[in-house]
PDB file of C-alpha atoms in Angstrom:
ATOM      1  CA  UNK A 457       0.000   0.000   0.000  1.00 95.00           C
ATOM      2  CA  UNK A 458       2.729   2.419   0.995  1.00 96.00           C
ATOM      3  CA  UNK A 459       4.765   1.625  -2.127  1.00 95.00           C
ATOM      4  CA  UNK A 460       1.996   2.787  -4.457  1.00 94.00           C
ATOM      5  CA  UNK A 461       1.246   5.856  -2.380  1.00 94.00           C
ATOM      6  CA  UNK A 462       4.971   6.697  -2.335  1.00 95.00           C
ATOM      7  CA  UNK A 463       5.189   6.196  -6.098  1.00 94.00           C
ATOM      8  CA  UNK A 464       2.380   8.726  -6.555  1.00 92.00           C
ATOM      9  CA  UNK A 465       4.163  11.215  -4.327  1.00 93.00           C
ATOM     10  CA  UNK A 466       7.523  10.835  -6.074  1.00 94.00           C
ATOM     11  CA  UNK A 467       5.979  11.055  -9.540  1.00 94.00           C
ATOM     12  CA  UNK A 468       4.082  14.182  -8.534  1.00 93.00           C
ATOM     13  CA  UNK A 469       7.404  15.720  -7.483  1.00 93.00           C
ATOM     14  CA  UNK A 470       8.983  14.774 -10.827  1.00 92.00           C
ATOM     15  CA  UNK A 471       6.068  16.392 -12.658  1.00 93.00           C
ATOM     16  CA  UNK A 472       6.320  19.499 -10.489  1.00 93.00           C
ATOM     17  CA  UNK A 473      10.020  19.971 -11.179  1.00 92.00           C
ATOM     18  CA  UNK A 474       9.394  19.364 -14.882  1.00 91.00           C
ATOM     19  CA  UNK A 475       6.852  22.165 -15.027  1.00 92.00           C
ATOM     20  CA  UNK A 476       3.881  19.851 -15.495  1.00 89.00           C
ATOM     21  CA  UNK A 477       2.468  19.603 -12.000  1.00 87.00           C
ATOM     22  CA  UNK A 478      -1.089  19.174 -13.261  1.00 86.00           C
ATOM     23  CA  UNK A 479      -0.131  16.130 -15.327  1.00 85.00           C
ATOM     24  CA  UNK A 480       1.417  14.241 -12.438  1.00 82.00           C
ATOM     25  CA  UNK A 481      -1.966  13.426 -10.913  1.00 80.00           C
ATOM     26  CA  UNK A 482      -3.301  12.236 -14.268  1.00 85.00           C
ATOM     27  CA  UNK A 483      -0.688   9.517 -14.811  1.00 88.00           C
ATOM     28  CA  UNK A 484      -2.268   6.061 -14.450  1.00 91.00           C
ATOM     29  CA  UNK A 485      -0.490   3.322 -12.505  1.00 92.00           C
ATOM     30  CA  UNK A 486      -0.786  -0.305 -13.632  1.00 95.00           C
ATOM     31  CA  UNK A 487       0.029  -2.885 -10.951  1.00 95.00           C
ATOM     32  CA  UNK A 488       1.185  -6.371 -11.951  1.00 95.00           C
ATOM     33  CA  UNK A 489       1.568  -9.179  -9.433  1.00 94.00           C
ATOM     34  CA  UNK A 490       5.233  -9.742  -8.640  1.00 93.00           C
ATOM     35  CA  UNK A 491       6.854 -12.921  -9.927  1.00 92.00           C
ATOM     36  CA  UNK A 492       9.356 -12.607  -7.071  1.00 93.00           C
ATOM     37  CA  UNK A 493       6.836 -13.765  -4.469  1.00 94.00           C
ATOM     38  CA  UNK A 494       5.546 -16.759  -6.449  1.00 94.00           C
ATOM     39  CA  UNK A 495       6.597 -20.351  -5.752  1.00 94.00           C
ATOM     40  CA  UNK A 496       6.633 -23.465  -7.931  1.00 92.00           C
ATOM     41  CA  UNK A 497       5.934 -25.771  -4.992  1.00 93.00           C
ATOM     42  CA  UNK A 498       2.530 -25.713  -3.274  1.00 93.00           C
ATOM     43  CA  UNK A 499       1.227 -23.255  -5.896  1.00 93.00           C
ATOM     44  CA  UNK A 500      -2.187 -22.937  -4.227  1.00 93.00           C
ATOM     45  CA  UNK A 501      -0.567 -20.645  -1.650  1.00 95.00           C
ATOM     46  CA  UNK A 502       0.153 -18.241  -4.520  1.00 96.00           C
ATOM     47  CA  UNK A 503      -3.574 -17.474  -4.591  1.00 96.00           C
ATOM     48  CA  UNK A 504      -3.276 -16.012  -1.087  1.00 96.00           C
ATOM     49  CA  UNK A 505      -0.148 -14.061  -1.999  1.00 96.00           C
ATOM     50  CA  UNK A 506      -1.815 -12.648  -5.096  1.00 96.00           C
ATOM     51  CA  UNK A 507      -4.989 -11.738  -3.224  1.00 96.00           C
ATOM     52  CA  UNK A 508      -3.018  -9.756  -0.635  1.00 96.00           C
ATOM     53  CA  UNK A 509      -0.979  -8.081  -3.386  1.00 96.00           C
ATOM     54  CA  UNK A 510      -4.125  -7.187  -5.340  1.00 95.00           C
ATOM     55  CA  UNK A 511      -5.743  -5.792  -2.201  1.00 95.00           C
ATOM     56  CA  UNK A 512      -2.659  -3.687  -1.445  1.00 95.00           C
ATOM     57  CA  UNK A 513      -2.510  -2.326  -4.992  1.00 94.00           C
ATOM     58  CA  UNK A 514      -6.185  -1.414  -4.905  1.00 92.00           C
ATOM     59  CA  UNK A 515      -5.972   0.292  -1.516  1.00 93.00           C
ATOM     60  CA  UNK A 516      -2.731   1.968  -2.608  1.00 92.00           C
ATOM     61  CA  UNK A 517      -4.443   3.613  -5.547  1.00 89.00           C
ATOM     62  CA  UNK A 518      -3.488   1.566  -8.620  1.00 91.00           C
ATOM     63  CA  UNK A 519      -5.669   2.359 -11.642  1.00 90.00           C
ATOM     64  CA  UNK A 520      -5.339  -1.096 -13.198  1.00 92.00           C
ATOM     65  CA  UNK A 521      -4.298  -4.419 -11.691  1.00 93.00           C
ATOM     66  CA  UNK A 522      -3.146  -7.653 -13.287  1.00 94.00           C
ATOM     67  CA  UNK A 523      -3.112 -10.770 -11.108  1.00 95.00           C
ATOM     68  CA  UNK A 524      -0.846 -13.613 -12.206  1.00 94.00           C
ATOM     69  CA  UNK A 525      -2.237 -17.188 -12.318  1.00 95.00           C
ATOM     70  CA  UNK A 526      -1.248 -19.097  -9.201  1.00 95.00           C
ATOM     71  CA  UNK A 527       0.135 -22.040 -11.203  1.00 93.00           C
ATOM     72  CA  UNK A 528       2.072 -20.016 -13.783  1.00 90.00           C
ATOM     73  CA  UNK A 529       5.409 -21.484 -12.604  1.00 91.00           C
ATOM     74  CA  UNK A 530       4.266 -25.053 -11.936  1.00 84.00           C
ATOM     75  CA  UNK A 531       3.602 -26.066 -15.534  1.00 80.00           C
ATOM     76  CA  UNK A 532       4.674 -24.993 -19.019  1.00 82.00           C
ATOM     77  CA  UNK A 533       1.557 -22.811 -19.171  1.00 85.00           C
ATOM     78  CA  UNK A 534      -1.025 -21.650 -16.612  1.00 89.00           C
ATOM     79  CA  UNK A 535      -4.175 -23.743 -16.386  1.00 92.00           C
ATOM     80  CA  UNK A 536      -7.578 -22.410 -17.360  1.00 95.00           C
ATOM     81  CA  UNK A 537      -8.549 -22.560 -13.674  1.00 95.00           C
ATOM     82  CA  UNK A 538      -5.466 -20.528 -12.783  1.00 94.00           C
ATOM     83  CA  UNK A 539      -6.312 -17.861 -15.338  1.00 95.00           C
ATOM     84  CA  UNK A 540      -9.951 -17.772 -14.249  1.00 96.00           C
ATOM     85  CA  UNK A 541      -9.098 -17.380 -10.563  1.00 96.00           C
ATOM     86  CA  UNK A 542      -6.608 -14.637 -11.391  1.00 95.00           C
ATOM     87  CA  UNK A 543      -9.248 -12.718 -13.340  1.00 94.00           C
ATOM     88  CA  UNK A 544     -11.847 -13.167 -10.638  1.00 94.00           C
ATOM     89  CA  UNK A 545      -9.595 -12.121  -7.750  1.00 94.00           C
ATOM     90  CA  UNK A 546      -9.628  -8.472  -8.755  1.00 89.00           C
ATOM     91  CA  UNK A 547     -13.318  -8.623  -9.698  1.00 91.00           C
ATOM     92  CA  UNK A 548     -14.326  -9.950  -6.274  1.00 93.00           C
ATOM     93  CA  UNK A 549     -12.186  -7.364  -4.469  1.00 91.00           C
ATOM     94  CA  UNK A 550     -13.610  -4.553  -6.582  1.00 88.00           C
ATOM     95  CA  UNK A 551     -17.280  -5.587  -6.730  1.00 90.00           C
ATOM     96  CA  UNK A 552     -17.777  -7.354  -3.388  1.00 91.00           C
ATOM     97  CA  UNK A 553     -15.156  -5.744  -1.157  1.00 88.00           C
ATOM     98  CA  UNK A 554     -15.643  -2.292  -2.788  1.00 87.00           C
ATOM     99  CA  UNK A 555     -11.966  -1.391  -2.728  1.00 83.00           C
ATOM    100  CA  UNK A 556     -12.551   1.391  -5.226  1.00 80.00           C
ATOM    101  CA  UNK A 557     -15.373   3.017  -3.287  1.00 85.00           C
ATOM    102  CA  UNK A 558     -13.015   5.228  -1.252  1.00 85.00           C
ATOM    103  CA  UNK A 559     -10.379   7.440  -2.862  1.00 83.00           C
ATOM    104  CA  UNK A 560      -7.658   6.774  -0.294  1.00 87.00           C
ATOM    105  CA  UNK A 561      -8.793   4.227   2.322  1.00 89.00           C
ATOM    106  CA  UNK A 562      -5.331   4.154   3.922  1.00 90.00           C
ATOM    107  CA  UNK A 563      -5.163   7.928   4.276  1.00 88.00           C
ATOM    108  CA  UNK A 564      -4.874   9.056   7.881  1.00 91.00           C
ATOM    109  CA  UNK A 565      -3.326   5.830   9.107  1.00 93.00           C
ATOM    110  CA  UNK A 566      -0.224   6.882  11.043  1.00 96.00           C
ATOM    111  CA  UNK A 567       1.691   3.729  10.129  1.00 96.00           C
ATOM    112  CA  UNK A 568       0.856   3.884   6.420  1.00 96.00           C
ATOM    113  CA  UNK A 569       1.447   7.630   6.236  1.00 96.00           C
ATOM    114  CA  UNK A 570       4.840   7.421   7.956  1.00 97.00           C
ATOM    115  CA  UNK A 571       5.921   4.434   5.847  1.00 97.00           C
ATOM    116  CA  UNK A 572       4.779   6.238   2.690  1.00 96.00           C
ATOM    117  CA  UNK A 573       6.842   9.285   3.613  1.00 97.00           C
ATOM    118  CA  UNK A 574       9.897   7.184   4.459  1.00 98.00           C
ATOM    119  CA  UNK A 575       9.722   5.254   1.181  1.00 97.00           C
ATOM    120  CA  UNK A 576       9.251   8.424  -0.851  1.00 97.00           C
ATOM    121  CA  UNK A 577      12.218  10.122   0.804  1.00 97.00           C
ATOM    122  CA  UNK A 578      14.500   7.099   0.347  1.00 96.00           C
ATOM    123  CA  UNK A 579      13.394   6.714  -3.275  1.00 96.00           C
ATOM    124  CA  UNK A 580      14.041  10.401  -3.993  1.00 97.00           C
ATOM    125  CA  UNK A 581      17.507  10.141  -2.446  1.00 96.00           C
ATOM    126  CA  UNK A 582      18.256   7.145  -4.661  1.00 95.00           C
ATOM    127  CA  UNK A 583      17.036   9.035  -7.741  1.00 93.00           C
ATOM    128  CA  UNK A 584      19.437  11.823  -6.828  1.00 94.00           C
ATOM    129  CA  UNK A 585      22.249   9.275  -6.486  1.00 94.00           C
ATOM    130  CA  UNK A 586      21.462   7.930  -9.958  1.00 94.00           C
ATOM    131  CA  UNK A 587      21.391  11.430 -11.421  1.00 94.00           C
ATOM    132  CA  UNK A 588      24.739  12.252  -9.805  1.00 95.00           C
ATOM    133  CA  UNK A 589      26.166   9.094 -11.388  1.00 94.00           C
ATOM    134  CA  UNK A 590      25.154  10.327 -14.843  1.00 95.00           C
ATOM    135  CA  UNK A 591      21.640   8.945 -15.111  1.00 94.00           C
ATOM    136  CA  UNK A 592      20.092   5.491 -15.189  1.00 92.00           C
ATOM    137  CA  UNK A 593      22.033   4.299 -18.231  1.00 93.00           C
ATOM    138  CA  UNK A 594      25.362   5.255 -16.686  1.00 95.00           C
ATOM    139  CA  UNK A 595      24.363   3.651 -13.369  1.00 93.00           C
ATOM    140  CA  UNK A 596      23.631   0.378 -15.176  1.00 93.00           C
ATOM    141  CA  UNK A 597      26.888   0.447 -17.151  1.00 93.00           C
ATOM    142  CA  UNK A 598      28.999   1.234 -14.084  1.00 93.00           C
ATOM    143  CA  UNK A 599      27.352  -1.514 -12.044  1.00 92.00           C
ATOM    144  CA  UNK A 600      26.003   0.929  -9.451  1.00 93.00           C
ATOM    145  CA  UNK A 601      22.406  -0.181  -9.866  1.00 92.00           C
ATOM    146  CA  UNK A 602      23.288  -3.868  -9.734  1.00 92.00           C
ATOM    147  CA  UNK A 603      25.374  -3.357  -6.569  1.00 92.00           C
ATOM    148  CA  UNK A 604      22.527  -1.614  -4.809  1.00 92.00           C
ATOM    149  CA  UNK A 605      20.011  -4.267  -5.861  1.00 91.00           C
ATOM    150  CA  UNK A 606      22.424  -7.045  -4.899  1.00 91.00           C
ATOM    151  CA  UNK A 607      22.725  -5.648  -1.376  1.00 92.00           C
ATOM    152  CA  UNK A 608      18.974  -5.815  -0.883  1.00 91.00           C
ATOM    153  CA  UNK A 609      18.750  -9.232  -2.541  1.00 92.00           C
ATOM    154  CA  UNK A 610      21.534 -10.666  -0.367  1.00 93.00           C
ATOM    155  CA  UNK A 611      19.759  -9.498   2.793  1.00 94.00           C
ATOM    156  CA  UNK A 612      16.476 -11.008   1.630  1.00 94.00           C
ATOM    157  CA  UNK A 613      18.157 -14.285   0.618  1.00 93.00           C
ATOM    158  CA  UNK A 614      19.722 -14.490   4.073  1.00 94.00           C
ATOM    159  CA  UNK A 615      16.324 -14.007   5.700  1.00 95.00           C
ATOM    160  CA  UNK A 616      14.816 -16.760   3.533  1.00 93.00           C
ATOM    161  CA  UNK A 617      17.768 -19.137   4.002  1.00 91.00           C
ATOM    162  CA  UNK A 618      17.571 -18.822   7.786  1.00 91.00           C
ATOM    163  CA  UNK A 619      13.749 -18.890   7.787  1.00 89.00           C
ATOM    164  CA  UNK A 620      13.449 -15.440   9.268  1.00 93.00           C
ATOM    165  CA  UNK A 621      11.251 -14.822   6.217  1.00 94.00           C
ATOM    166  CA  UNK A 622       9.282 -18.082   5.931  1.00 94.00           C
ATOM    167  CA  UNK A 623       7.844 -19.270   2.614  1.00 94.00           C
ATOM    168  CA  UNK A 624       4.682 -21.238   3.316  1.00 94.00           C
ATOM    169  CA  UNK A 625       4.648 -24.573   1.542  1.00 92.00           C
ATOM    170  CA  UNK A 626       8.378 -24.470   0.876  1.00 91.00           C
ATOM    171  CA  UNK A 627      10.508 -23.547   3.888  1.00 91.00           C
ATOM    172  CA  UNK A 628       7.521 -23.868   6.255  1.00 92.00           C
ATOM    173  CA  UNK A 629       4.927 -26.675   6.205  1.00 93.00           C
ATOM    174  CA  UNK A 630       6.174 -28.345   2.998  1.00 90.00           C
ATOM    175  CA  UNK A 631       4.292 -31.291   1.522  1.00 89.00           C
ATOM    176  CA  UNK A 632       7.075 -33.810   0.855  1.00 83.00           C
ATOM    177  CA  UNK A 633       4.676 -36.015  -1.131  1.00 85.00           C
ATOM    178  CA  UNK A 634       3.785 -33.187  -3.531  1.00 87.00           C
ATOM    179  CA  UNK A 635       4.284 -34.048  -7.212  1.00 84.00           C
ATOM    180  CA  UNK A 636       7.452 -32.548  -8.646  1.00 82.00           C
ATOM    181  CA  UNK A 637       6.627 -29.402 -10.696  1.00 83.00           C
ATOM    182  CA  UNK A 638       7.409 -29.347 -14.390  1.00 76.00           C
ATOM    183  CA  UNK A 639      10.856 -27.967 -15.324  1.00 73.00           C
ATOM    184  CA  UNK A 640      11.028 -24.196 -15.558  1.00 69.00           C
ATOM    185  CA  UNK A 641      11.327 -22.415 -18.855  1.00 64.00           C
ATOM    186  CA  UNK A 642      14.942 -21.154 -19.008  1.00 58.00           C
ATOM    187  CA  UNK A 643      13.673 -17.571 -19.179  1.00 58.00           C
ATOM    188  CA  UNK A 644      11.962 -18.044 -15.787  1.00 54.00           C
ATOM    189  CA  UNK A 645      15.015 -19.424 -14.001  1.00 52.00           C
ATOM    190  CA  UNK A 646      17.577 -17.558 -11.892  1.00 51.00           C
ATOM    191  CA  UNK A 647      19.212 -14.797 -13.876  1.00 51.00           C
ATOM    192  CA  UNK A 648      22.441 -12.893 -13.502  1.00 52.00           C
ATOM    193  CA  UNK A 649      22.743  -9.162 -13.071  1.00 57.00           C
ATOM    194  CA  UNK A 650      19.521  -7.220 -13.417  1.00 71.00           C
ATOM    195  CA  UNK A 651      17.508 -10.296 -14.379  1.00 75.00           C
ATOM    196  CA  UNK A 652      14.464 -11.451 -12.477  1.00 81.00           C
ATOM    197  CA  UNK A 653      14.943 -13.191  -9.148  1.00 88.00           C
ATOM    198  CA  UNK A 654      12.377 -14.969  -6.988  1.00 92.00           C
ATOM    199  CA  UNK A 655      12.531 -15.258  -3.217  1.00 94.00           C
ATOM    200  CA  UNK A 656      12.003 -19.033  -3.388  1.00 93.00           C
ATOM    201  CA  UNK A 657      14.489 -19.878  -6.133  1.00 91.00           C
ATOM    202  CA  UNK A 658      17.326 -21.018  -3.835  1.00 90.00           C
ATOM    203  CA  UNK A 659      15.073 -23.226  -1.690  1.00 90.00           C
ATOM    204  CA  UNK A 660      13.441 -24.609  -4.827  1.00 91.00           C
ATOM    205  CA  UNK A 661      16.803 -25.438  -6.393  1.00 89.00           C
ATOM    206  CA  UNK A 662      17.753 -27.365  -3.255  1.00 88.00           C
ATOM    207  CA  UNK A 663      14.469 -29.241  -3.167  1.00 89.00           C
ATOM    208  CA  UNK A 664      14.675 -30.019  -6.892  1.00 87.00           C
ATOM    209  CA  UNK A 665      18.044 -31.697  -6.343  1.00 88.00           C
ATOM    210  CA  UNK A 666      16.511 -33.791  -3.562  1.00 87.00           C
ATOM    211  CA  UNK A 667      13.478 -34.714  -5.677  1.00 86.00           C
ATOM    212  CA  UNK A 668      15.791 -35.854  -8.483  1.00 86.00           C
ATOM    213  CA  UNK A 669      17.434 -38.523  -6.269  1.00 87.00           C
ATOM    214  CA  UNK A 670      16.307 -42.173  -6.702  1.00 89.00           C
ATOM    215  CA  UNK A 671      15.946 -42.411  -2.913  1.00 87.00           C
ATOM    216  CA  UNK A 672      15.044 -39.425  -0.794  1.00 82.00           C
ATOM    217  CA  UNK A 673      17.953 -38.536   1.522  1.00 85.00           C
ATOM    218  CA  UNK A 674      17.439 -38.848   5.257  1.00 86.00           C
ATOM    219  CA  UNK A 675      18.832 -36.730   8.045  1.00 85.00           C
ATOM    220  CA  UNK A 676      19.657 -38.056  11.501  1.00 88.00           C
ATOM    221  CA  UNK A 677      18.949 -35.550  14.271  1.00 84.00           C
ATOM    222  CA  UNK A 678      20.925 -36.295  17.436  1.00 86.00           C
ATOM    223  CA  UNK A 679      19.445 -34.880  20.617  1.00 84.00           C
ATOM    224  CA  UNK A 680      22.085 -33.268  22.830  1.00 87.00           C
ATOM    225  CA  UNK A 681      20.965 -32.861  26.405  1.00 86.00           C
ATOM    226  CA  UNK A 682      17.312 -32.994  27.438  1.00 83.00           C
ATOM    227  CA  UNK A 683      14.531 -32.808  24.934  1.00 71.00           C
ATOM    228  CA  UNK A 684      13.536 -29.417  26.330  1.00 69.00           C
TER     229      UNK A 684
END
């Protein structure tokens, strides 16, 4: 929610400094469900992730929303059910939950307002850093942008690896008898540099290696001291 509200604020500032303040408020924002949060294993949980993301985009003020099918990564192509549920998610939230009935339902919330302001200020500072480096193109060529993204990605990977950021159905409550998902299209796999990365990709790679073994490996847990 705060991300979309911060994006509005930053874009309004860009328009103001460009001499087109009135046009800043007219720019539509199209929200697309993030591939980063999706998992290949236990894909049904992706429906919950996408519902929360769609809700946040609607409350945050997105003008258009695209929800990804929950099983988009579990087979060569999404199923008809997956596409239908994705279409209906935004329809139910709009028509039954009335997310669009209030202009800014999060407005006035101290937490959302403070987070919005913090995100906008950090984003503006980063824009200034990019401009000082010669612009976005120069920041990409020099590796500045990749270094900054890598820092955030490394922190997130550490949280996932140590289960500080649990992934339901993968690092928490996995179904070990779940059928092995179909192989990923190479374009959807881990990428180098500025390519797409998913939070689950490292855990999934580990589990895929286990699933490929003729006999599932076992781990012996030795209790040291009392059970407590």
